[in-house]
Coordinates of C-alpha atoms and ligand atoms in Angstrom, one line a residue:
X1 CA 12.6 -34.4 36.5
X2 CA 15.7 -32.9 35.7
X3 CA 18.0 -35.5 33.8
X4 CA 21.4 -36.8 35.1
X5 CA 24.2 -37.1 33.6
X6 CA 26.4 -39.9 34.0
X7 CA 30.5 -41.3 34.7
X8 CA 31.3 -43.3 31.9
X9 CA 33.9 -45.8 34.0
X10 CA 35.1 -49.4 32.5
X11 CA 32.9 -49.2 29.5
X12 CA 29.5 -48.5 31.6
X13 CA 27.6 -45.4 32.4
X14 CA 27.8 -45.1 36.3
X15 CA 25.8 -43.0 38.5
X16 CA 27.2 -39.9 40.4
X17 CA 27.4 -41.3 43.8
X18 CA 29.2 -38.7 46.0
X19 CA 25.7 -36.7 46.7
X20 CA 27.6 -32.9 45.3
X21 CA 26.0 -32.1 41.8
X22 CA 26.2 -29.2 38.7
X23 CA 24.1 -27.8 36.3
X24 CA 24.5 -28.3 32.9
X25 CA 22.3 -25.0 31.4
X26 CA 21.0 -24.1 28.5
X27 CA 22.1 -21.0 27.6
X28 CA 19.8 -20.2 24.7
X29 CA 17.4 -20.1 27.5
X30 CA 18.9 -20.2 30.5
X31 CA 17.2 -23.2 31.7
X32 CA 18.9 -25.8 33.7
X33 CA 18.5 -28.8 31.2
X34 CA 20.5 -31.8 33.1
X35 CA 22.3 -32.2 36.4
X36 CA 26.2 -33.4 36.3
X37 CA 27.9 -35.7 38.8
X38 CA 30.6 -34.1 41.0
X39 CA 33.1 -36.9 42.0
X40 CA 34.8 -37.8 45.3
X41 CA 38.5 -38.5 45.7
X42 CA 37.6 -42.2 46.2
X43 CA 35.5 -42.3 42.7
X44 CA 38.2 -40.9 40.9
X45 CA 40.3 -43.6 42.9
X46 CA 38.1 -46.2 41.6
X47 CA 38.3 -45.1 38.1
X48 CA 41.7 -44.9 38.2
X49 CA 42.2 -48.3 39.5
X50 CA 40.0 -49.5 36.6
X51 CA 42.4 -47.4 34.2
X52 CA 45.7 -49.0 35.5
X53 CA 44.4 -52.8 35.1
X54 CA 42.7 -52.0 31.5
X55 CA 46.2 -50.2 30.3
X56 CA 48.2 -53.2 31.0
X57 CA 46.2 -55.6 28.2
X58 CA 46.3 -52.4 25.8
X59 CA 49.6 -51.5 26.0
X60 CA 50.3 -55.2 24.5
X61 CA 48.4 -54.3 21.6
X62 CA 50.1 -54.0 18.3
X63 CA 50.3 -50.2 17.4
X64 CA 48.5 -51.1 13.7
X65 CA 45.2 -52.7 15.7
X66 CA 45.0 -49.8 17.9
X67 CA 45.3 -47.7 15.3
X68 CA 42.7 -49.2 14.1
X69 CA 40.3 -48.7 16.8
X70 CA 41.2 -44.7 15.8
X71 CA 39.5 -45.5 12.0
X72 CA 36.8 -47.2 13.3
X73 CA 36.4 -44.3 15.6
X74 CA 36.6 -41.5 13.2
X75 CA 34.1 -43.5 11.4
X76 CA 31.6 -43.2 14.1
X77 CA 32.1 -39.5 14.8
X78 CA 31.3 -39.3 11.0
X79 CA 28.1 -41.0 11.3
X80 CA 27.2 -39.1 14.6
X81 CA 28.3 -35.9 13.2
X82 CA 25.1 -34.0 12.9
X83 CA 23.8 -35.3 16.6
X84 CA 26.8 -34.8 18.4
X85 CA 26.9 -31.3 17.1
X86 CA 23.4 -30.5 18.2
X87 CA 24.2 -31.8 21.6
X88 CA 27.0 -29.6 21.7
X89 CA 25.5 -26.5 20.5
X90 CA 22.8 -26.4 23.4
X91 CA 25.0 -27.4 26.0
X92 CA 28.0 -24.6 24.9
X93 CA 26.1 -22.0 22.9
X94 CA 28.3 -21.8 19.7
X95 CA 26.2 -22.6 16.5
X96 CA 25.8 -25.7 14.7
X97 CA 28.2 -25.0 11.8
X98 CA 30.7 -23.8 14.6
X99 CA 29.9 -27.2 16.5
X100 CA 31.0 -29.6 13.6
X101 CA 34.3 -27.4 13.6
X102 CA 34.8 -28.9 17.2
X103 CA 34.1 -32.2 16.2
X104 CA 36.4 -32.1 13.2
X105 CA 39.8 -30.5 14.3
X106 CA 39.4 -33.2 16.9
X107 CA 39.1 -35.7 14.5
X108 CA 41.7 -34.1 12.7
X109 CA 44.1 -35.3 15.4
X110 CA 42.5 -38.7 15.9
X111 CA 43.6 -39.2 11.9
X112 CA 47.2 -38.4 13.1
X113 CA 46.8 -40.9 15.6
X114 CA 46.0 -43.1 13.5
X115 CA 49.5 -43.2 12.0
X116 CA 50.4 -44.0 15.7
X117 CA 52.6 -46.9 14.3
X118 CA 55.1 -44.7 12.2
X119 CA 55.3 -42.6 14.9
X120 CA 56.3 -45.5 17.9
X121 CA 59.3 -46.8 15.2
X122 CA 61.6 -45.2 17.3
X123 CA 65.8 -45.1 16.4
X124 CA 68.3 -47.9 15.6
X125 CA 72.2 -47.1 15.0
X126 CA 74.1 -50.4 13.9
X127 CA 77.6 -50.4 14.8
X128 CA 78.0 -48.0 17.8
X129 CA 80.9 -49.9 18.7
X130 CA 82.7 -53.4 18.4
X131 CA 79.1 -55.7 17.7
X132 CA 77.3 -52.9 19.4
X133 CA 74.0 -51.8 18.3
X134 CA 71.7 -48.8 20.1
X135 CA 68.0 -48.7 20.1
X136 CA 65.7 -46.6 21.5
X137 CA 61.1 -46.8 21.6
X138 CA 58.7 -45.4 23.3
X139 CA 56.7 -46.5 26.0
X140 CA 53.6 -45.7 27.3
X141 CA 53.3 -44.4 30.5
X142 CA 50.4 -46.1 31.9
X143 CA 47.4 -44.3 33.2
X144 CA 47.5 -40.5 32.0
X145 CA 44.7 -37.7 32.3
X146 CA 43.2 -34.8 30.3
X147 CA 41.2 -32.1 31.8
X148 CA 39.3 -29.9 29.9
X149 CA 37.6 -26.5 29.5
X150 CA 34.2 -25.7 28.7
X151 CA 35.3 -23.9 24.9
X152 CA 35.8 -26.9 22.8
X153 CA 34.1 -30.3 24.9
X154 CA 35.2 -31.8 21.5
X155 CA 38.5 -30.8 20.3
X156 CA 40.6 -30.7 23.1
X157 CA 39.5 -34.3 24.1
X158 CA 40.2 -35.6 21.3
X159 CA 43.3 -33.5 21.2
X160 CA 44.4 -36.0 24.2
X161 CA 42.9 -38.9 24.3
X162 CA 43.6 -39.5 21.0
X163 CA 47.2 -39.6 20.8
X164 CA 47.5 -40.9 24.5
X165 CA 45.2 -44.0 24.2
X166 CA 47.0 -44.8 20.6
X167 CA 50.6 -44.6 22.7
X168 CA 49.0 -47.2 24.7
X169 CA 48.2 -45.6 27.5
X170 CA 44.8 -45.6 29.3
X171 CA 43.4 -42.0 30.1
X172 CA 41.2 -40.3 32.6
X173 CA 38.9 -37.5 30.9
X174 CA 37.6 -35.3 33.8
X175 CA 35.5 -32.7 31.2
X176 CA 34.5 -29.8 32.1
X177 CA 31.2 -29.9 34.2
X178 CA 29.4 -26.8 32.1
X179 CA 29.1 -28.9 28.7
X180 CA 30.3 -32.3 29.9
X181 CA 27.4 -34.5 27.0
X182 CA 29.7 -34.8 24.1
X183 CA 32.4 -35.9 26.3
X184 CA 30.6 -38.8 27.6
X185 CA 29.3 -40.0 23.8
X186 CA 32.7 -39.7 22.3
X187 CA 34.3 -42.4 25.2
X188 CA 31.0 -44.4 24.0
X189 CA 32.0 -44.5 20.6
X190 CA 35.2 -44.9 21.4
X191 CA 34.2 -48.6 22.8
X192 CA 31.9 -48.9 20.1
X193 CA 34.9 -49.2 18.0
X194 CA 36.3 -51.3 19.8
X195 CA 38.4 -49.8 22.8
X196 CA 38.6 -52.4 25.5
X197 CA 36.5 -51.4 28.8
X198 CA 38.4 -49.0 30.9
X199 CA 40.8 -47.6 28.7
X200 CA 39.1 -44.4 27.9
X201 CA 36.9 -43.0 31.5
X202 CA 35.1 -39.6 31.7
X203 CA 34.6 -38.8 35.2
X204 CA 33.2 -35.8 35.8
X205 CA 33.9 -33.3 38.7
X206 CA 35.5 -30.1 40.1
X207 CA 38.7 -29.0 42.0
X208 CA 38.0 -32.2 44.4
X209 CA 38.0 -34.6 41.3
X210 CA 40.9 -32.2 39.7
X211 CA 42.4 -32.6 43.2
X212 CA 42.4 -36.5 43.5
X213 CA 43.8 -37.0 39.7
X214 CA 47.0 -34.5 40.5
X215 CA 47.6 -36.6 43.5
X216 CA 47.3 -39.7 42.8
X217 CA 50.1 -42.0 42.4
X218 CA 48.8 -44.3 39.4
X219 CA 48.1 -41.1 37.7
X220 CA 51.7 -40.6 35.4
X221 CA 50.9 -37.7 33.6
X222 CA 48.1 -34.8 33.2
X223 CA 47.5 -32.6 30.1
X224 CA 45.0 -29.8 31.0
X225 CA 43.2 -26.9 28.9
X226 CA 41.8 -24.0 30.7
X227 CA 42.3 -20.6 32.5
X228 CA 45.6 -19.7 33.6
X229 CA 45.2 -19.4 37.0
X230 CA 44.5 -23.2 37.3
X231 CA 46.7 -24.0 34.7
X232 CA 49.5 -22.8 36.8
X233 CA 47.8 -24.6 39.9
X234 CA 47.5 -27.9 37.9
X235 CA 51.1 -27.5 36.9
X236 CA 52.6 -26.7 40.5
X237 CA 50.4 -29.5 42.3
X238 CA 50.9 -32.4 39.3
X239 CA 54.9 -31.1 39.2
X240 CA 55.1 -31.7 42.7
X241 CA 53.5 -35.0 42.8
X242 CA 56.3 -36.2 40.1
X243 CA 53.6 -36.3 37.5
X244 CA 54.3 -35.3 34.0
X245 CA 52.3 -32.0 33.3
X246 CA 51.7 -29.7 30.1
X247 CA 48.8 -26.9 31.2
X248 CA 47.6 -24.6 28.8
X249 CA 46.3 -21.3 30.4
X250 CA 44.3 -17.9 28.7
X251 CA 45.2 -16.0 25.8
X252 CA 44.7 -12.6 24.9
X253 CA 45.6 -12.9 21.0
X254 CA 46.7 -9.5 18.9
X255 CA 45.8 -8.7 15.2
X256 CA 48.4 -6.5 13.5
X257 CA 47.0 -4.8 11.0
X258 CA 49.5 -2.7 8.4
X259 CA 48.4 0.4 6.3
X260 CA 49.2 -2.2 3.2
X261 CA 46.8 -4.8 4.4
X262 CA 43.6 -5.8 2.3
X263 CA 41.4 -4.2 4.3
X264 CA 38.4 -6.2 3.2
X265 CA 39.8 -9.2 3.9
X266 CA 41.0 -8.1 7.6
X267 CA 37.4 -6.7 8.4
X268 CA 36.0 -10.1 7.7
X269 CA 38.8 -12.1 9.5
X270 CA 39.1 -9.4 12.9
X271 CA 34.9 -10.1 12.6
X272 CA 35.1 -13.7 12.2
X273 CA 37.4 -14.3 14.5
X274 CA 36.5 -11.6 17.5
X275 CA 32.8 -12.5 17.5
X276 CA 33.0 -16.1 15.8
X277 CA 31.9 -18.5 19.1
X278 CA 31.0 -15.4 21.1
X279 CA 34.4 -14.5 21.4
X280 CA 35.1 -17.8 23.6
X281 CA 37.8 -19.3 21.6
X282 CA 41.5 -19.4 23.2
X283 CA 42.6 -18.1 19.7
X284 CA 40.6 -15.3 19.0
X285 CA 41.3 -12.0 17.8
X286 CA 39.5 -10.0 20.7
X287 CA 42.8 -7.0 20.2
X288 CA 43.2 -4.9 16.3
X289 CA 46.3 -3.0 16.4
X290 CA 46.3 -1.3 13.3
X291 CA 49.6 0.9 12.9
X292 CA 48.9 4.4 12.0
X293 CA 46.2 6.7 12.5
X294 CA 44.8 6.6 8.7
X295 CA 44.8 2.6 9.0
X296 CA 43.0 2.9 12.5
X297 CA 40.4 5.1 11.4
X298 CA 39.7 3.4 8.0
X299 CA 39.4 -0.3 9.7
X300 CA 36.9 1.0 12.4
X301 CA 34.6 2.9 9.8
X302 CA 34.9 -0.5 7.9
X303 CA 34.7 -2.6 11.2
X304 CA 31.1 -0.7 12.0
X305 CA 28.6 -1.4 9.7
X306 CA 30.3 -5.4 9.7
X307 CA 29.4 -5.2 13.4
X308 CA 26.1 -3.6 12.6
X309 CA 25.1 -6.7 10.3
X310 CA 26.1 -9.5 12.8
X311 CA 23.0 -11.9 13.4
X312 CA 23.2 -13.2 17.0
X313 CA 20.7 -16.0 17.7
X314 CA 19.6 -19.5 18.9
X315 CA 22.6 -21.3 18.7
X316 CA 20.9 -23.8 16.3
X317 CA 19.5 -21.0 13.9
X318 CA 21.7 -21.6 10.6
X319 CA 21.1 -17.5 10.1
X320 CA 23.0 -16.9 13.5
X321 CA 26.5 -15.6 13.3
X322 CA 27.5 -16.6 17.3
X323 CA 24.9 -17.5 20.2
X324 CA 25.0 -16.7 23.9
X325 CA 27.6 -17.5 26.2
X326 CA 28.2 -20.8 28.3
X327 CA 26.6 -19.3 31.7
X328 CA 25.0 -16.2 33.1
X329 CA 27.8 -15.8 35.5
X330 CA 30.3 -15.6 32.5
X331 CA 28.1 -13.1 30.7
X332 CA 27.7 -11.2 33.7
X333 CA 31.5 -11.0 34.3
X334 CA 32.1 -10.6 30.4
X335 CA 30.0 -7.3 30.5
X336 CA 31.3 -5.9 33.8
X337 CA 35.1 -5.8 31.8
X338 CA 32.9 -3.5 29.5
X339 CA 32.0 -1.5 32.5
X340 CA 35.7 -1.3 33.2
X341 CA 36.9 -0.6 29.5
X342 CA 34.3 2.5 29.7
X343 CA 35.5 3.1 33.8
X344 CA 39.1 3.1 32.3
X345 CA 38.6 6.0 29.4
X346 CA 38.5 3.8 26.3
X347 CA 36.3 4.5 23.8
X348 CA 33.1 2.7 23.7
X349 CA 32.0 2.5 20.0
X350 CA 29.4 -0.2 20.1
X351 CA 27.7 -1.7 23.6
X352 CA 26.8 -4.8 23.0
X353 CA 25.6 -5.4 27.6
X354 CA 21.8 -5.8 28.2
X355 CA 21.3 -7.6 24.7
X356 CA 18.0 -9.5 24.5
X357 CA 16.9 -12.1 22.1
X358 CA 13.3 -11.9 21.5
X359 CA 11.3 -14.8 23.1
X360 CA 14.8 -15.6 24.7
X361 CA 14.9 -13.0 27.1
X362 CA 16.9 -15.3 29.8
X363 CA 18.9 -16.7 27.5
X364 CA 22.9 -15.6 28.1
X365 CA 23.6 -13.3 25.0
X366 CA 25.5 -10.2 24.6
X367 CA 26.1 -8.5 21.6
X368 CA 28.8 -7.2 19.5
X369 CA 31.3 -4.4 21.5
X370 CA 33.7 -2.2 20.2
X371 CA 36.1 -0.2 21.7
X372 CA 38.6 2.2 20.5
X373 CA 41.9 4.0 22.2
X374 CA 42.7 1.1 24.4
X375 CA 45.6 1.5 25.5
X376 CA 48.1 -1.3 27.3
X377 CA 48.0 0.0 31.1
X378 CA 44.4 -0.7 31.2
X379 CA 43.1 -3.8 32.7
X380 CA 40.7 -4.2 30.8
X381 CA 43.4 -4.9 28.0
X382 CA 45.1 -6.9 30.0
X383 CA 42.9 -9.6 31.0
X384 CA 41.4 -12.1 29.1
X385 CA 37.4 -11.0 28.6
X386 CA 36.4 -14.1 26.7
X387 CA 33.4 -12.5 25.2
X388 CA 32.4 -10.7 21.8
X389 CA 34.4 -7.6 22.7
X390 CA 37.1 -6.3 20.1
X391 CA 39.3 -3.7 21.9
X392 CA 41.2 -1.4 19.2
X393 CA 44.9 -0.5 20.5
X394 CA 46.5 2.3 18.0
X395 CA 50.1 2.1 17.2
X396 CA 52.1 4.6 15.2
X397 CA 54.9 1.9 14.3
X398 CA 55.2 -1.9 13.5
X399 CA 57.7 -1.5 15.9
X400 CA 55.3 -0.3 19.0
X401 CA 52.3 -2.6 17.6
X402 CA 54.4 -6.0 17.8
X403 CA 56.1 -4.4 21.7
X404 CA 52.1 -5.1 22.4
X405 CA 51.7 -8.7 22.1
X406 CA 55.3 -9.7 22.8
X407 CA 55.2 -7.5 26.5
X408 CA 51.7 -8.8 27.3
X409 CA 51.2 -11.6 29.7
X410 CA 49.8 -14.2 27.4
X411 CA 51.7 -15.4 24.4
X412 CA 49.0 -18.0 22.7
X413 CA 48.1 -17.0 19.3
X414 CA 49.1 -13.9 17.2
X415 CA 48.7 -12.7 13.5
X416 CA 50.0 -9.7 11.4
X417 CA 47.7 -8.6 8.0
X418 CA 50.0 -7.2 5.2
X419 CA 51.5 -7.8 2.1
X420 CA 54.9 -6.7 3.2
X421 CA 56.7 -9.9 3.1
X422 CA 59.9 -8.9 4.5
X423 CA 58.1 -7.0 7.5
X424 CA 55.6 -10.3 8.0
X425 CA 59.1 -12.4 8.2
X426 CA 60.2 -10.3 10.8
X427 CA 57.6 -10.3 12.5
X428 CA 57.0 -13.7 13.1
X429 CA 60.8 -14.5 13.8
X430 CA 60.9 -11.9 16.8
X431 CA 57.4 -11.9 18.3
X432 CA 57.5 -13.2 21.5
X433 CA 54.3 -15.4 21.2
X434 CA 54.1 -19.1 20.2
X435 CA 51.6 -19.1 17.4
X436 CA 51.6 -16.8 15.0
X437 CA 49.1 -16.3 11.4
X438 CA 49.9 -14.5 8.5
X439 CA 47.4 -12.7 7.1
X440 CA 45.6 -15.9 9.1
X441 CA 43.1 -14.8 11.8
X442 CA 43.1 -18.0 14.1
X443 CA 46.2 -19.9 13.4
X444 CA 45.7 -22.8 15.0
X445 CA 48.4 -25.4 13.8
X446 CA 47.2 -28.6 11.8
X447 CA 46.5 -31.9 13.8
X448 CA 50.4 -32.9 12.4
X449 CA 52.0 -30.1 13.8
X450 CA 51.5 -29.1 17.7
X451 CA 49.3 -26.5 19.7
X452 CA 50.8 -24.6 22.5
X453 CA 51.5 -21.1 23.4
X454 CA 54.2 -19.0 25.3
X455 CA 54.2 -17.0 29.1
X456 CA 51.6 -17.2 30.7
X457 CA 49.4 -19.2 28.0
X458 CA 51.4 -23.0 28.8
X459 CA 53.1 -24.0 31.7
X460 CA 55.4 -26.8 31.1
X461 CA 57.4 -27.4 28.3
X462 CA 55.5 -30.2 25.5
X463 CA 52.9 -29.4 23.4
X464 CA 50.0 -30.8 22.6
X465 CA 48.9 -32.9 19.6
X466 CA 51.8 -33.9 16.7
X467 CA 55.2 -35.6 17.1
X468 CA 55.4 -33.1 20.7
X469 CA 52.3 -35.1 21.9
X470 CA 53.2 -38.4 21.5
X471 CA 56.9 -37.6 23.5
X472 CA 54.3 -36.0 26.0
X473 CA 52.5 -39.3 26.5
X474 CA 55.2 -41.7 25.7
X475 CA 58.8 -42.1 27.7
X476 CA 62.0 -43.4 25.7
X477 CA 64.1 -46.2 26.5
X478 CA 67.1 -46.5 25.3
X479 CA 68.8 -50.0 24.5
X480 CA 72.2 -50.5 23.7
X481 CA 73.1 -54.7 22.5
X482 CA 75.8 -57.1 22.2
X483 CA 75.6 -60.5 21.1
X484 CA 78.3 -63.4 22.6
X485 CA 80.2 -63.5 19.9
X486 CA 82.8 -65.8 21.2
X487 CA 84.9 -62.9 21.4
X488 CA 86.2 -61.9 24.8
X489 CA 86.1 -58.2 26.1
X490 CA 88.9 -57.0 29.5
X491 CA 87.2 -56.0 32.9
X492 CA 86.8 -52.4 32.5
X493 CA 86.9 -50.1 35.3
X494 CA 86.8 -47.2 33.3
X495 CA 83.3 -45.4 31.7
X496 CA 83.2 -47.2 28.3
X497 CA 84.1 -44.4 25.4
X498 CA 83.9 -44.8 21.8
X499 CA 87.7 -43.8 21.3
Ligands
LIG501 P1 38.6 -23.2 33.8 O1 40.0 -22.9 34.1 O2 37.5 -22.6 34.6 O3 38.3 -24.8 33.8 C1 39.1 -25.7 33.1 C2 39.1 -27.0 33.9 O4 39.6 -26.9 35.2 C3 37.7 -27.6 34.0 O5 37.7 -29.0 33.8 C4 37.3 -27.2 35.4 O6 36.4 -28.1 36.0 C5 38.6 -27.3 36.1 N1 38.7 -26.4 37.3 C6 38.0 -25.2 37.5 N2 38.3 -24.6 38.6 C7 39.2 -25.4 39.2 C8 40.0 -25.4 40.5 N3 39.8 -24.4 41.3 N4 40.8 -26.4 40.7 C9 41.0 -27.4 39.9 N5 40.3 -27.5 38.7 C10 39.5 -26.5 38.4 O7 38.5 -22.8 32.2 P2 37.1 -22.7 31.4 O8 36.3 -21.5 31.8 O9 36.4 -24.0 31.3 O10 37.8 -22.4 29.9 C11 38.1 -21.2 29.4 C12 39.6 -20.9 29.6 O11 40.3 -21.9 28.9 C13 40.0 -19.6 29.0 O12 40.9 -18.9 29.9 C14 40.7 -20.0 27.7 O13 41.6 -19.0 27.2 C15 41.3 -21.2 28.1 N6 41.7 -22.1 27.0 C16 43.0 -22.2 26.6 C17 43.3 -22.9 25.6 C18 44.8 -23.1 25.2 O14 45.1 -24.1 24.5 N7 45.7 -22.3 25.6 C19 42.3 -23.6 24.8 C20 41.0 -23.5 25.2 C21 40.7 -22.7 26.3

């Protein structure tokens, strides 16, 4: 019997009960391993009423005892480390080593949270004005909700629920339904170290569970992860509820690589990060732009034989470089964009469709592909593939190779290889993208600074994780004092100034 996954709702596991289920595959094999709840509206509605009575007793926690429910669960995470990635691995498809990288930038940002009390201190001024003093803190702003794409079931929870729940705020997790385990075992740990019941709720579901969070009225604020398409959906519908919204969209991240680059070092980090997690990272290098004809054709002669050598396997084979892909209908549209690239005149160099695994011939693999001569009116360039596909634009200038990523419609990550200081400097000053790696392949800022990109990549304006996600979870108040002090002050009809 197939297994079934379960809600996780006021510190219990609780059965889907809406009758509408997924399936949670596999994809080293293709086999339908467990079955995932789809909730109703009234579900979610339960879950959120369970959210909004929980928040109330943990927004009166002290910020130091809830941070400490952050150690304790950092602790546990620790301790689960090696089972939680396995879980994940077979479930997503992205190898063990790959997996604990999930788990730790996640963790990364639940040790920022844990430094929630610094960050609540808010601002005092002493002597505005005659025995007035101003003071502002932050707030929590009650039951809040993250939802979250299939790519990292690890980090990007954490991303949220960690800094939302240390706020004080209780928080709705609705996963995504492809890998939606890990999500589950984190909230379990969570109360394991000691959340109260019905502070953190995974509730599984699709656009109807989606639908009931961005509509409902308890619901303050959403923070969502995914493609852009939705993103810009979540934002419009959330917006127009008067919830607070920051959605994240797709990415379609550029490698600039200058004739003064070492060109080792960029074959390794265009490899690593093109192919690393089958290409299914929001900040992979999936585009090379190397700037001058000598440049391109030394970095693909280089980039071959690297390609050549890549190991794809089982995701939990410690040889294997990346595994298969989250689902056959993602694989299937990942190699039909290589059917376009060829369609649209680019230059396939290695075909990477119809890739079997020995003894895992249904499994959802496709191997390494190269293209060259892309060029920027092709769709295939401009849409996100989300696969192992590395597409090669030529440029003759720094000037036309940085026009790429700043004219195309996602503005997530970026990254320039050189030694050029000056030209780097530039570079990142002027590109119109909003992360950007120097001679870094996946820039992906640390836990204490904030994640988001430009265009078409974020909608909303607050960014997740760092000092930017606890104003996105948090609302100021502003206080301004005086004391009787036996003094007495004229009727004023006029706004009070500080002349
Ligand atoms: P997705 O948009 O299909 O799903 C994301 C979430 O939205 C899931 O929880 C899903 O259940 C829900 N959803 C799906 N269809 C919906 C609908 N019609 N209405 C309402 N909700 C819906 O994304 P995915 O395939 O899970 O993840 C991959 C995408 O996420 C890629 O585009 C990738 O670039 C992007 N991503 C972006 C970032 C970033 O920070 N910018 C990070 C990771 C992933």
């Amino acid at each position: 019997m197939t297994r079934e996954i379960t809600h996780f709702v006021n510190g219990r596991s609780v059965s889907g009960g809406s009758g509408r289920w997924g399936e949670v595959f596999n994809p080293n094999t293709g086999e339908v391993q467990a079955k995932v709840p789809l909730a109703s509206k009234d579900e979610m509605a339960k879950a959120v009423e369970t959210a909004r009575q929980a928040q109330i007793a943990w927004a009166a926690v002290n910020p130091q005892r809830r941070a400490r429910v952050m150690f304790a669960f950092k602790a546990l995470v620790e301790r689960e480390m090696d089972a939680l990635a396995e879980m994940l691995s077979i479930e997503h498809g992205k190898v063990i080593a790959d997996a604990k990288g999930d788990i730790q930038r996640g963790l990364e940002v639940i040790e920022f949270a844990c430094g929630v009390p610094h960050l609540l201190k808010g601002e005092y001024t002493e002597g505005a004005g005659p025995g007035i003093d101003v003071y502002s803190m932050r707030q929590p702003l009650g039951v809040v909700a993250g939802i979250t794409p299939f790519n990292f079931p690890a980090m990007i929870p954490m991303w949220m629920f960690g800094v939302a729940i240390a706020c004080g705020n209780a928080f709705i997790l609705k996963p995504s339904e492809k890998d939606p385990s890990v999500p589950v075992r984190l909230a379990e740990l969570m109360l394991e170290a000691g959340l109260p019941e019905g502070v953190l709720n995974v509730v599984h579901g699709d656009k109807e569970a989606v639908d009931a969070l961005l509509t409902h009225p308890d619901v303050k604020a959403i923070s969502f992860v995914g493609s852009s398409d939705i993103a810009q959906y979540v934002y419009a519908t959330g917006t127009a509820h008067g919830k607070r919204v920051q959605a994240m969209g797709g990415a379609k991240n550029h490698g600039v690589v200058m004739p003064d680059a070492d060109m080792d070092q960029v074959v390794k980090d265009l490899v690593g990060s093109a192919f690393g997690s089958a290409g299914e990272r929001c900040m992979a290098l999936p585009v090379a732009v190397p700037v001058g004809e000598k440049t391109a054709d030394e970095l693909i002669e280089r980039l071959v034989p690297a390609i050549d050598a890549l190991r794809i396997g089982v995701s939990t084979d410690p040889d294997a470089h990346y595994g298969p892909v989250v689902s056959d209908a993602h694989r299937k549209k990942v190699e039909s964009y290589i059917q376009m690239g060829v369609d649209e005149g680019a230059k396939l160099i290695r075909d990477g469709r119809g890739f079997e695994l020995q003894g895992h011939e249904k499994g959802f693999f496709i191997g390494p592909t190269l293209f060259d001569n892309v060029t920027p009116k092709m769709r295939s360039y401009q849409e996100e593939i989300f696969g192992p596909v590395l597409q090669i634009v030529r440029a003759a200038t720094l000037e036309e190779a940085a026009r790429l990523p700043s004219e195309h419609q996602y503005g997530n990550g970026v990254a320039i290889f050189t030694r050029n200081g000056l030209a780097a400097r530039e570079f990142a000053a002027k590109v119109n993208v909003g992360m950007v790696g120097i001679n870094v392949p996946i820039p992906v800022p640390v836990a204490y600074h904030t994640f988001g990109g430009w265009k078409r990549s974020a909608f909303g304006d607050v960014n997740q994780h760092g000092t930017e996600g606890v104003r996105f979870f948090t609302k100021i108040k502003t206080v301004t004092q005086r004391w009787p002090s036996g003094e007495a002050f004229d009727q004023a009809f006029v706004i009070p100034t500080m002349q």
